Amino acid sequence: QQQVKQSPQSLIVQKGGISIINCAYENTAFDYFPWYQQFPGKGPALLIAIRPDVSEKKEGRFTISFNKSAKQFSLHIMDSQPGDSATYFCAASPGGGADGLTFGKGTHLIIQP
Amino acid sequence: DAGVIQSPRHEVTEMGQEVTLRCKPISGHNSLFWYRQTMMRGLELLIYFNNNVPIDDSGMPEDRFSAKMPNASFSTLKIQPSEPRDSAVYFCASSHRGFDTGELFFGEGSRLTVL
């Protein structure tokens, strides 16, 4: 599987601040870039996803920024809340994700009240 | 609606024993994926099925691992014999291939500890 590199490994943000997680990929065939959120004891769940035909996608407080030329994408969480404390995984796939996803190693996010 | 159901949720076994993990995908989904999660390696795709047929098992660590999907509503992942390095959380996920989103729906995982 082609690698997806994610950083930082862990992140502490004050309540109300902006959380930023970055990912980089190598395979130019990737055309689907989702972010998954995982709470302790649970499986990952889709948070937001983007395709390379747009540079940004926003859903509520969550925004994906995508830079095709740099092969990088990032997740921004605005007005971060304690309930956002979780592990976040970026992922990538060719073919819209039909053949499974290659995940980054995850970012453990803690929002301090 | 029920999500992806995995059993057992926790399994503790001794090295050399056979382990069988089970998964029931979401009804109507035609793709099923087995992932393994560890702190060191993150989420790794082991194998996936489409319409009950194994498509890619290149992620299966070695011959000790095998997976089957006898019908659209059931899959197993078997480890025989188990080793301490197999300790991990094993996730099953399903999706409907052909939908535009490519969203994977994960179960809550089976935490395996091999002593």
Coordinates of N, CA and C in Angstrom, one line a residue:
Chain A
Q1 N 0.8 -1.2 0.0 CA 0.0 0.0 0.0 C 0.9 1.2 0.0
Q2 N 0.5 2.2 -0.8 CA 1.2 3.5 -0.7 C 1.0 4.2 0.6
Q3 N 2.0 4.9 1.0 CA 2.0 5.5 2.3 C 1.2 6.8 2.4
V4 N 0.6 7.1 3.5 CA 0.0 8.4 3.8 C 0.6 8.9 5.1
K5 N 1.3 10.0 5.0 CA 2.0 10.5 6.2 C 1.2 11.5 6.9
Q6 N 1.0 11.3 8.2 CA 0.2 12.2 9.0 C 1.0 12.8 10.1
S7 N 0.7 14.1 10.4 CA 1.3 14.8 11.5 C 0.4 15.9 12.1
P8 N 0.5 16.2 13.4 CA 1.4 15.6 14.3 C 0.8 14.3 14.9
Q9 N 1.6 13.6 15.6 CA 1.1 12.4 16.3 C 0.1 12.7 17.4
S10 N 0.4 13.8 18.1 CA -0.5 14.2 19.1 C -0.6 15.7 19.2
L11 N -1.7 16.2 19.7 CA -2.0 17.6 19.6 C -2.9 18.0 20.8
I12 N -2.5 19.1 21.5 CA -3.3 19.6 22.5 C -3.7 21.1 22.2
V13 N -5.0 21.3 22.2 CA -5.5 22.7 21.8 C -6.5 23.1 22.9
Q14 N -6.4 24.4 23.2 CA -7.4 25.0 24.1 C -8.8 25.1 23.5
K15 N -9.7 25.0 24.4 CA -11.1 25.1 23.9 C -11.3 26.4 23.2
G16 N -12.0 26.4 22.0 CA -12.2 27.6 21.2 C -11.1 27.8 20.2
G17 N -10.0 27.1 20.3 CA -8.9 27.3 19.4 C -9.1 26.5 18.1
I18 N -8.1 26.6 17.2 CA -8.2 25.9 15.9 C -7.2 24.7 16.0
S19 N -7.7 23.5 15.6 CA -6.9 22.3 15.6 C -6.6 22.1 14.1
I20 N -5.3 21.8 13.8 CA -4.9 21.6 12.4 C -4.1 20.3 12.4
I21 N -4.5 19.4 11.5 CA -3.8 18.1 11.3 C -3.4 18.0 9.8
N22 N -2.2 17.6 9.5 CA -1.8 17.6 8.1 C -1.5 16.2 7.6
C23 N -1.7 16.0 6.4 CA -1.3 14.7 5.7 C -0.7 14.9 4.4
A24 N 0.2 14.0 4.0 CA 0.8 14.1 2.7 C 0.8 12.7 2.1
Y25 N 0.7 12.6 0.8 CA 0.6 11.4 0.1 C 1.6 11.3 -1.1
E26 N 1.8 10.1 -1.6 CA 2.7 10.0 -2.7 C 2.1 9.6 -4.0
N27 N 1.0 8.7 -3.9 CA 0.4 8.1 -5.1 C -0.5 9.1 -5.8
T28 N -0.1 9.5 -7.0 CA -0.9 10.5 -7.8 C -2.2 9.9 -8.3
A29 N -2.4 8.6 -8.1 CA -3.6 8.0 -8.5 C -4.7 8.1 -7.5
F30 N -4.3 8.6 -6.3 CA -5.3 8.8 -5.2 C -6.3 9.9 -5.7
D31 N -7.6 9.6 -5.5 CA -8.6 10.6 -5.9 C -9.7 10.8 -4.9
Y32 N -9.5 10.3 -3.7 CA -10.5 10.4 -2.6 C -9.7 10.5 -1.3
F33 N -10.1 11.5 -0.5 CA -9.3 11.9 0.7 C -10.3 12.1 1.8
P34 N -10.6 11.1 2.6 CA -11.5 11.3 3.7 C -10.7 11.4 5.0
W35 N -11.4 12.0 6.0 CA -10.9 12.0 7.4 C -11.9 11.2 8.2
Y36 N -11.3 10.4 9.1 CA -12.1 9.6 10.0 C -11.8 10.0 11.5
Q37 N -12.8 9.9 12.3 CA -12.7 10.2 13.7 C -13.0 9.0 14.5
Q38 N -12.1 8.8 15.5 CA -12.3 7.6 16.3 C -12.3 7.9 17.8
F39 N -13.3 7.5 18.5 CA -13.4 7.6 20.0 C -12.9 6.3 20.6
P40 N -12.4 6.4 21.9 CA -11.9 5.2 22.5 C -13.0 4.1 22.6
G41 N -12.5 2.9 22.2 CA -13.4 1.7 22.2 C -14.4 1.6 21.1
K42 N -14.3 2.5 20.1 CA -15.2 2.6 19.0 C -14.4 2.4 17.7
G43 N -15.1 2.1 16.6 CA -14.4 2.1 15.3 C -14.4 3.5 14.7
P44 N -13.5 3.7 13.8 CA -13.4 5.0 13.1 C -14.7 5.2 12.3
A45 N -15.1 6.5 12.3 CA -16.3 6.9 11.5 C -16.0 8.1 10.6
L46 N -16.5 8.1 9.4 CA -16.3 9.2 8.5 C -16.7 10.5 9.0
L47 N -15.8 11.5 8.9 CA -16.0 12.8 9.4 C -16.3 13.8 8.2
I48 N -15.5 13.8 7.2 CA -15.6 14.6 6.1 C -14.6 14.1 5.0
A49 N -15.0 14.3 3.7 CA -14.1 13.8 2.7 C -14.1 14.8 1.5
I50 N -13.0 14.7 0.7 CA -12.8 15.6 -0.4 C -12.3 14.9 -1.6
R51 N -12.6 15.4 -2.8 CA -12.0 14.9 -4.0 C -11.2 16.0 -4.6
P52 N -10.2 15.6 -5.4 CA -9.2 16.6 -5.9 C -9.7 17.7 -6.9
D53 N -11.0 17.6 -7.2 CA -11.5 18.7 -8.1 C -11.8 20.0 -7.4
V54 N -11.7 19.9 -6.0 CA -11.9 21.2 -5.3 C -10.8 21.3 -4.3
S55 N -10.5 22.6 -3.9 CA -9.4 22.8 -3.0 C -9.8 22.9 -1.5
E56 N -11.1 23.0 -1.3 CA -11.6 23.2 0.1 C -13.0 22.6 0.2
K57 N -13.2 22.0 1.4 CA -14.6 21.6 1.7 C -14.9 21.8 3.1
K58 N -16.0 22.4 3.4 CA -16.4 22.8 4.8 C -17.7 22.2 5.2
E59 N -17.7 21.6 6.4 CA -18.9 21.1 7.0 C -18.9 21.5 8.4
G60 N -19.7 22.5 8.7 CA -19.8 23.0 10.1 C -18.5 23.5 10.5
R61 N -17.9 23.0 11.6 CA -16.6 23.5 12.1 C -15.5 22.8 11.5
F62 N -15.7 21.9 10.6 CA -14.6 21.0 10.0 C -14.4 21.4 8.6
T63 N -13.1 21.7 8.2 CA -12.7 22.1 6.9 C -11.6 21.2 6.4
I64 N -11.7 20.7 5.2 CA -10.5 20.1 4.6 C -9.9 21.1 3.6
S65 N -8.6 21.3 3.6 CA -7.9 22.0 2.6 C -7.1 21.1 1.8
F66 N -7.1 21.2 0.5 CA -6.4 20.2 -0.4 C -5.5 21.0 -1.4
N67 N -4.3 20.5 -1.4 CA -3.3 21.1 -2.3 C -2.8 20.0 -3.2
K68 N -3.3 19.9 -4.4 CA -3.0 18.8 -5.4 C -1.5 18.8 -5.8
S69 N -1.0 20.0 -6.1 CA 0.4 20.1 -6.6 C 1.4 19.7 -5.5
A70 N 1.1 20.0 -4.3 CA 2.0 19.6 -3.2 C 1.7 18.2 -2.7
K71 N 0.6 17.6 -3.1 CA 0.1 16.3 -2.6 C 0.0 16.3 -1.1
Q72 N -0.8 17.4 -0.6 CA -1.0 17.5 0.8 C -2.5 17.9 1.0
F73 N -3.0 17.5 2.2 CA -4.3 17.9 2.6 C -4.3 18.0 4.1
S74 N -5.2 18.8 4.6 CA -5.2 19.1 6.0 C -6.7 19.2 6.5
L75 N -6.8 18.9 7.8 CA -8.1 19.1 8.5 C -8.0 20.2 9.5
H76 N -8.9 21.1 9.4 CA -9.0 22.3 10.4 C -10.3 22.1 11.2
I77 N -10.2 22.2 12.5 CA -11.3 22.2 13.3 C -11.4 23.5 14.0
M78 N -12.4 24.3 13.6 CA -12.6 25.6 14.2 C -13.3 25.5 15.5
D79 N -13.1 26.5 16.4 CA -13.8 26.6 17.7 C -13.8 25.2 18.3
S80 N -12.6 24.6 18.5 CA -12.5 23.2 19.0 C -13.1 23.1 20.4
Q81 N -13.8 22.0 20.6 CA -14.6 21.7 21.8 C -14.1 20.4 22.5
P82 N -14.2 20.3 23.8 CA -13.8 19.1 24.4 C -14.3 17.8 23.8
G83 N -15.5 17.9 23.3 CA -16.1 16.7 22.6 C -15.4 16.3 21.3
D84 N -14.6 17.2 20.8 CA -13.8 16.9 19.7 C -12.6 16.0 20.0
S85 N -12.3 15.9 21.3 CA -11.1 15.0 21.7 C -11.3 13.6 21.2
A86 N -10.4 13.2 20.4 CA -10.5 11.9 19.7 C -9.2 11.6 18.9
T87 N -9.2 10.5 18.3 CA -8.1 10.3 17.3 C -8.6 10.5 15.9
Y88 N -7.8 11.2 15.1 CA -8.2 11.5 13.8 C -7.3 10.9 12.8
F89 N -7.9 10.3 11.8 CA -7.1 9.6 10.7 C -7.4 10.2 9.4
C90 N -6.3 10.6 8.7 CA -6.5 10.9 7.3 C -6.4 9.6 6.5
A91 N -6.9 9.6 5.3 CA -6.9 8.4 4.4 C -6.9 8.8 3.0
A92 N -6.5 7.9 2.1 CA -6.5 8.2 0.7 C -6.7 6.9 -0.1
S93 N -7.3 7.1 -1.3 CA -7.5 5.9 -2.1 C -7.7 6.3 -3.5
P94 N -7.3 5.4 -4.5 CA -7.7 5.6 -5.8 C -9.1 5.0 -6.0
G95 N -9.8 5.3 -7.1 CA -11.0 4.7 -7.4 C -12.1 5.1 -6.4
G96 N -12.1 6.2 -5.8 CA -13.1 6.7 -4.9 C -13.3 5.9 -3.6
G97 N -12.3 5.1 -3.3 CA -12.4 4.3 -2.1 C -13.0 2.9 -2.2
A98 N -13.3 2.5 -3.4 CA -14.0 1.3 -3.6 C -13.2 0.1 -3.2
D99 N -11.9 0.2 -3.3 CA -10.9 -0.9 -3.0 C -10.3 -0.7 -1.6
G100 N -10.9 0.0 -0.7 CA -10.4 0.2 0.6 C -9.5 1.5 0.7
L101 N -9.2 1.8 1.9 CA -8.5 3.1 2.2 C -7.1 2.8 2.8
T102 N -6.1 3.6 2.4 CA -4.8 3.7 3.1 C -4.9 4.8 4.1
F103 N -4.6 4.4 5.4 CA -4.8 5.4 6.5 C -3.4 5.9 6.9
G104 N -3.4 7.2 7.4 CA -2.3 7.7 8.1 C -2.3 7.1 9.5
K105 N -1.3 7.3 10.3 CA -1.1 6.7 11.6 C -2.0 7.3 12.7
G106 N -2.6 8.4 12.4 CA -3.5 9.0 13.4 C -2.9 10.1 14.2
T107 N -3.8 11.0 14.6 CA -3.4 12.1 15.5 C -4.3 12.1 16.7
H108 N -3.7 12.0 17.9 CA -4.5 12.0 19.1 C -4.7 13.4 19.6
L109 N -5.9 13.9 19.4 CA -6.3 15.3 19.7 C -6.9 15.4 21.1
I110 N -6.4 16.3 21.9 CA -7.0 16.6 23.2 C -7.3 18.1 23.2
I111 N -8.6 18.4 23.5 CA -9.1 19.8 23.7 C -9.2 20.1 25.1
Q112 N -8.5 21.0 25.6 CA -8.5 21.3 27.0 C -9.5 22.4 27.3
P113 N -10.4 22.1 28.3 CA -11.5 23.1 28.6 C -11.0 24.4 29.3
Chain B
D1 N -31.1 1.3 12.4 CA -30.5 0.2 11.7 C -29.3 -0.2 12.3
A2 N -29.0 -1.5 12.3 CA -27.8 -2.1 13.0 C -26.6 -1.7 12.1
G3 N -25.5 -1.5 12.8 CA -24.3 -1.2 12.0 C -23.6 -2.5 11.8
V4 N -22.3 -2.4 11.6 CA -21.4 -3.6 11.4 C -21.3 -4.2 12.8
I5 N -21.5 -5.5 12.9 CA -21.4 -6.2 14.2 C -20.3 -7.2 14.2
Q6 N -19.4 -7.0 15.2 CA -18.3 -7.9 15.4 C -18.3 -8.6 16.7
S7 N -17.8 -9.8 16.6 CA -17.7 -10.6 17.9 C -16.4 -11.5 17.8
P8 N -15.8 -11.8 18.9 CA -16.1 -11.2 20.2 C -15.5 -9.8 20.3
R9 N -15.9 -9.1 21.3 CA -15.4 -7.7 21.5 C -14.0 -7.8 22.1
H10 N -13.8 -8.8 22.9 CA -12.5 -9.0 23.6 C -12.2 -10.5 23.5
E11 N -10.9 -10.8 23.3 CA -10.5 -12.2 23.2 C -9.1 -12.2 23.8
V12 N -8.9 -13.1 24.9 CA -7.6 -13.3 25.4 C -7.3 -14.8 25.2
T13 N -6.2 -15.1 24.6 CA -5.8 -16.5 24.4 C -4.3 -16.7 24.6
E14 N -4.0 -17.9 24.5 CA -2.5 -18.2 24.7 C -1.9 -18.5 23.4
M15 N -0.6 -18.2 23.3 CA 0.1 -18.5 22.1 C -0.1 -19.9 21.6
G16 N -0.3 -20.0 20.3 CA -0.5 -21.3 19.7 C -2.0 -21.7 19.5
Q17 N -2.9 -21.0 20.1 CA -4.3 -21.3 20.0 C -4.9 -20.7 18.8
E18 N -6.0 -21.3 18.3 CA -6.7 -20.7 17.1 C -7.6 -19.7 17.6
V19 N -7.7 -18.6 16.8 CA -8.6 -17.5 17.1 C -9.5 -17.3 15.9
T20 N -10.8 -17.1 16.1 CA -11.7 -16.8 15.0 C -12.5 -15.5 15.4
L21 N -12.4 -14.5 14.5 CA -13.1 -13.3 14.7 C -14.2 -13.3 13.7
R22 N -15.4 -12.7 14.1 CA -16.6 -12.8 13.2 C -17.1 -11.4 12.9
C23 N -17.7 -11.3 11.8 CA -18.2 -10.0 11.3 C -19.5 -10.1 10.6
K24 N -20.5 -9.3 10.9 CA -21.7 -9.2 10.1 C -21.8 -7.8 9.5
P25 N -21.7 -7.7 8.2 CA -21.7 -6.4 7.6 C -23.1 -5.8 7.6
I26 N -23.2 -4.5 7.2 CA -24.5 -3.8 7.1 C -25.3 -4.5 5.9
S27 N -26.5 -4.7 6.1 CA -27.3 -5.4 5.1 C -27.4 -4.5 3.9
G28 N -27.1 -5.1 2.7 CA -27.1 -4.4 1.5 C -25.7 -3.9 1.0
H29 N -24.8 -4.0 1.9 CA -23.4 -3.6 1.5 C -22.8 -4.8 0.8
N30 N -22.0 -4.5 -0.3 CA -21.4 -5.6 -1.0 C -19.9 -5.7 -0.9
S31 N -19.3 -4.8 -0.1 CA -17.9 -4.9 0.1 C -17.6 -5.0 1.6
L32 N -16.6 -5.8 1.9 CA -16.2 -6.0 3.3 C -14.7 -6.0 3.5
F33 N -14.3 -5.3 4.5 CA -12.9 -5.1 4.7 C -12.5 -5.5 6.1
W34 N -11.3 -6.1 6.2 CA -10.7 -6.4 7.6 C -9.5 -5.6 7.7
Y35 N -9.5 -4.8 8.8 CA -8.3 -4.0 9.2 C -7.8 -4.4 10.5
R36 N -6.5 -4.1 10.7 CA -5.9 -4.4 12.0 C -5.3 -3.0 12.5
Q37 N -5.5 -2.7 13.8 CA -5.0 -1.5 14.4 C -4.0 -1.8 15.5
T38 N -2.9 -1.2 15.4 CA -1.9 -1.2 16.5 C -1.3 0.2 16.6
M39 N -0.7 0.4 17.8 CA -0.1 1.7 18.0 C 1.1 2.0 17.0
M40 N 1.8 0.9 16.8 CA 3.0 1.1 15.9 C 2.7 1.3 14.5
R41 N 1.7 0.5 14.0 CA 1.5 0.5 12.5 C 0.2 1.2 12.1
G42 N -0.6 1.6 13.1 CA -1.9 2.3 12.8 C -2.9 1.3 12.2
L43 N -3.7 1.7 11.3 CA -4.7 0.9 10.6 C -4.2 0.3 9.3
E44 N -4.1 -1.0 9.3 CA -3.6 -1.7 8.1 C -4.8 -2.6 7.5
L45 N -4.9 -2.4 6.2 CA -5.9 -3.3 5.5 C -5.3 -4.7 5.3
L46 N -6.0 -5.7 5.8 CA -5.6 -7.0 5.7 C -6.1 -7.7 4.4
I47 N -7.4 -7.6 4.2 CA -8.1 -8.2 3.1 C -9.4 -7.6 2.8
Y48 N -9.9 -7.6 1.6 CA -11.2 -7.2 1.4 C -11.9 -8.0 0.3
F49 N -13.2 -8.1 0.5 CA -14.1 -8.9 -0.4 C -15.1 -8.0 -1.1
N50 N -15.4 -8.4 -2.3 CA -16.5 -7.7 -3.1 C -17.4 -8.8 -3.5
N51 N -18.7 -8.6 -3.2 CA -19.7 -9.7 -3.5 C -19.2 -11.1 -3.1
N52 N -18.7 -11.1 -1.8 CA -18.2 -12.3 -1.2 C -17.0 -13.0 -1.7
V53 N -16.4 -12.3 -2.7 CA -15.2 -12.9 -3.3 C -13.9 -12.1 -2.8
P54 N -12.9 -12.8 -2.4 CA -11.7 -12.0 -1.9 C -11.0 -11.4 -3.1
I55 N -10.8 -10.1 -3.0 CA -10.2 -9.3 -4.1 C -8.7 -9.0 -3.9
D56 N -8.3 -8.7 -2.7 CA -6.9 -8.4 -2.4 C -6.6 -8.8 -1.0
D57 N -5.7 -9.8 -0.9 CA -5.3 -10.3 0.4 C -3.8 -10.0 0.7
S58 N -3.3 -9.0 -0.1 CA -1.9 -8.7 0.0 C -1.5 -8.2 1.4
G59 N -2.4 -7.7 2.2 CA -2.1 -7.2 3.5 C -2.1 -8.3 4.6
M60 N -2.5 -9.5 4.3 CA -2.5 -10.6 5.2 C -1.1 -10.9 5.6
P61 N -0.8 -10.8 6.9 CA 0.7 -10.9 7.4 C 1.4 -12.2 6.9
E62 N 0.7 -13.3 7.0 CA 1.4 -14.6 6.7 C 0.3 -15.7 6.6
D63 N 0.8 -16.9 6.3 CA -0.2 -18.0 6.1 C -1.0 -18.3 7.4
R64 N -0.6 -17.8 8.5 CA -1.3 -18.1 9.7 C -2.7 -17.4 9.7
F65 N -2.8 -16.4 8.9 CA -4.1 -15.7 8.8 C -4.9 -16.2 7.6
S66 N -6.2 -16.3 7.8 CA -7.1 -16.6 6.7 C -8.4 -16.0 6.9
A67 N -9.1 -15.7 5.8 CA -10.4 -15.0 5.9 C -11.4 -15.6 4.9
K68 N -12.6 -15.7 5.4 CA -13.6 -16.3 4.5 C -14.9 -15.4 4.5
M69 N -15.7 -15.5 3.5 CA -17.0 -14.8 3.5 C -17.9 -15.7 2.8
P70 N -18.5 -16.7 3.5 CA -19.4 -17.7 2.9 C -20.7 -17.1 2.3
N71 N -21.1 -16.0 2.8 CA -22.3 -15.3 2.3 C -22.3 -13.9 2.5
A72 N -23.3 -13.1 2.1 CA -23.2 -11.7 2.1 C -23.4 -11.1 3.5
S73 N -23.7 -11.9 4.5 CA -24.0 -11.4 5.8 C -23.0 -11.9 6.9
F74 N -21.9 -12.5 6.4 CA -21.0 -13.1 7.4 C -19.6 -13.3 6.9
S75 N -18.7 -12.9 7.7 CA -17.3 -13.1 7.4 C -16.5 -13.5 8.6
T76 N -15.4 -14.3 8.5 CA -14.6 -14.6 9.6 C -13.1 -14.3 9.2
L77 N -12.4 -14.0 10.2 CA -10.9 -13.9 10.2 C -10.3 -14.8 11.2
K78 N -9.5 -15.8 10.7 CA -9.0 -16.8 11.6 C -7.4 -16.7 11.6
I79 N -6.9 -16.9 12.8 CA -5.5 -16.9 13.1 C -5.1 -18.2 13.7
Q80 N -4.3 -19.0 13.1 CA -3.9 -20.3 13.5 C -2.5 -20.7 13.1
P81 N -1.6 -20.8 14.0 CA -1.6 -20.6 15.4 C -1.4 -19.1 15.7
S82 N -2.0 -18.6 16.8 CA -1.8 -17.2 17.2 C -0.4 -17.0 17.9
E83 N 0.1 -15.8 17.8 CA 1.3 -15.4 18.4 C 1.1 -14.1 19.1
P84 N 2.0 -13.8 20.1 CA 1.8 -12.5 20.8 C 1.8 -11.3 19.9
R85 N 2.6 -11.3 18.9 CA 2.6 -10.2 18.0 C 1.3 -9.9 17.2
D86 N 0.4 -10.9 17.3 CA -0.9 -10.7 16.7 C -1.8 -9.9 17.5
S87 N -1.4 -9.5 18.7 CA -2.2 -8.7 19.6 C -2.5 -7.4 19.0
A88 N -3.8 -7.1 18.9 CA -4.2 -5.8 18.2 C -5.7 -5.7 18.3
V89 N -6.2 -4.6 17.8 CA -7.7 -4.5 17.6 C -8.0 -4.8 16.1
Y90 N -8.8 -5.7 15.8 CA -9.2 -6.1 14.5 C -10.6 -5.5 14.2
F91 N -10.6 -4.7 13.1 CA -11.9 -4.1 12.7 C -12.4 -4.7 11.4
C92 N -13.7 -4.8 11.3 CA -14.4 -5.1 10.1 C -15.1 -3.9 9.6
A93 N -15.1 -3.6 8.4 CA -15.9 -2.5 7.8 C -16.6 -3.0 6.6
S94 N -17.7 -2.3 6.3 CA -18.4 -2.6 5.0 C -18.8 -1.4 4.3
S95 N -19.0 -1.5 3.0 CA -19.4 -0.4 2.2 C -20.2 -0.9 1.0
H96 N -20.9 0.0 0.3 CA -21.6 -0.3 -0.9 C -20.8 0.1 -2.1
R97 N -20.0 -0.8 -2.7 CA -19.2 -0.5 -3.8 C -20.2 0.0 -4.9
G98 N -19.8 1.1 -5.5 CA -20.6 1.7 -6.6 C -21.2 3.0 -6.2
F99 N -21.3 3.2 -4.8 CA -21.8 4.5 -4.3 C -20.7 5.5 -4.5
D100 N -21.0 6.7 -4.6 CA -20.0 7.7 -4.9 C -19.1 8.0 -3.7
T101 N -19.6 7.8 -2.5 CA -18.8 8.3 -1.4 C -17.6 7.4 -1.0
G102 N -17.7 6.2 -1.2 CA -16.6 5.3 -0.8 C -16.5 5.2 0.7
E103 N -17.6 5.6 1.4 CA -17.5 5.6 2.9 C -17.5 4.1 3.4
L104 N -16.5 3.9 4.4 CA -16.5 2.7 5.1 C -17.2 2.8 6.4
F105 N -18.0 1.8 6.8 CA -18.7 1.8 8.0 C -18.0 0.7 8.9
F106 N -17.4 1.1 10.0 CA -16.6 0.2 10.8 C -17.5 -0.3 12.0
G107 N -17.1 -1.6 12.3 CA -17.7 -2.1 13.6 C -16.9 -1.6 14.8
E108 N -17.2 -2.0 15.9 CA -16.5 -1.5 17.1 C -15.2 -2.3 17.4
G109 N -14.9 -3.3 16.6 CA -13.6 -3.9 16.8 C -13.6 -5.1 17.7
S110 N -12.6 -6.0 17.5 CA -12.4 -7.1 18.4 C -10.9 -7.0 18.9
R111 N -10.8 -6.8 20.2 CA -9.5 -6.6 20.8 C -8.9 -8.0 21.2
L112 N -7.8 -8.3 20.5 CA -7.2 -9.6 20.7 C -5.9 -9.5 21.5
T113 N -5.8 -10.2 22.5 CA -4.6 -10.3 23.3 C -4.1 -11.8 23.3
V114 N -2.9 -11.9 22.8 CA -2.3 -13.3 22.8 C -1.1 -13.3 23.8
L115 N -1.3 -14.2 24.8 CA -0.3 -14.2 25.9 C 0.8 -15.2 25.5

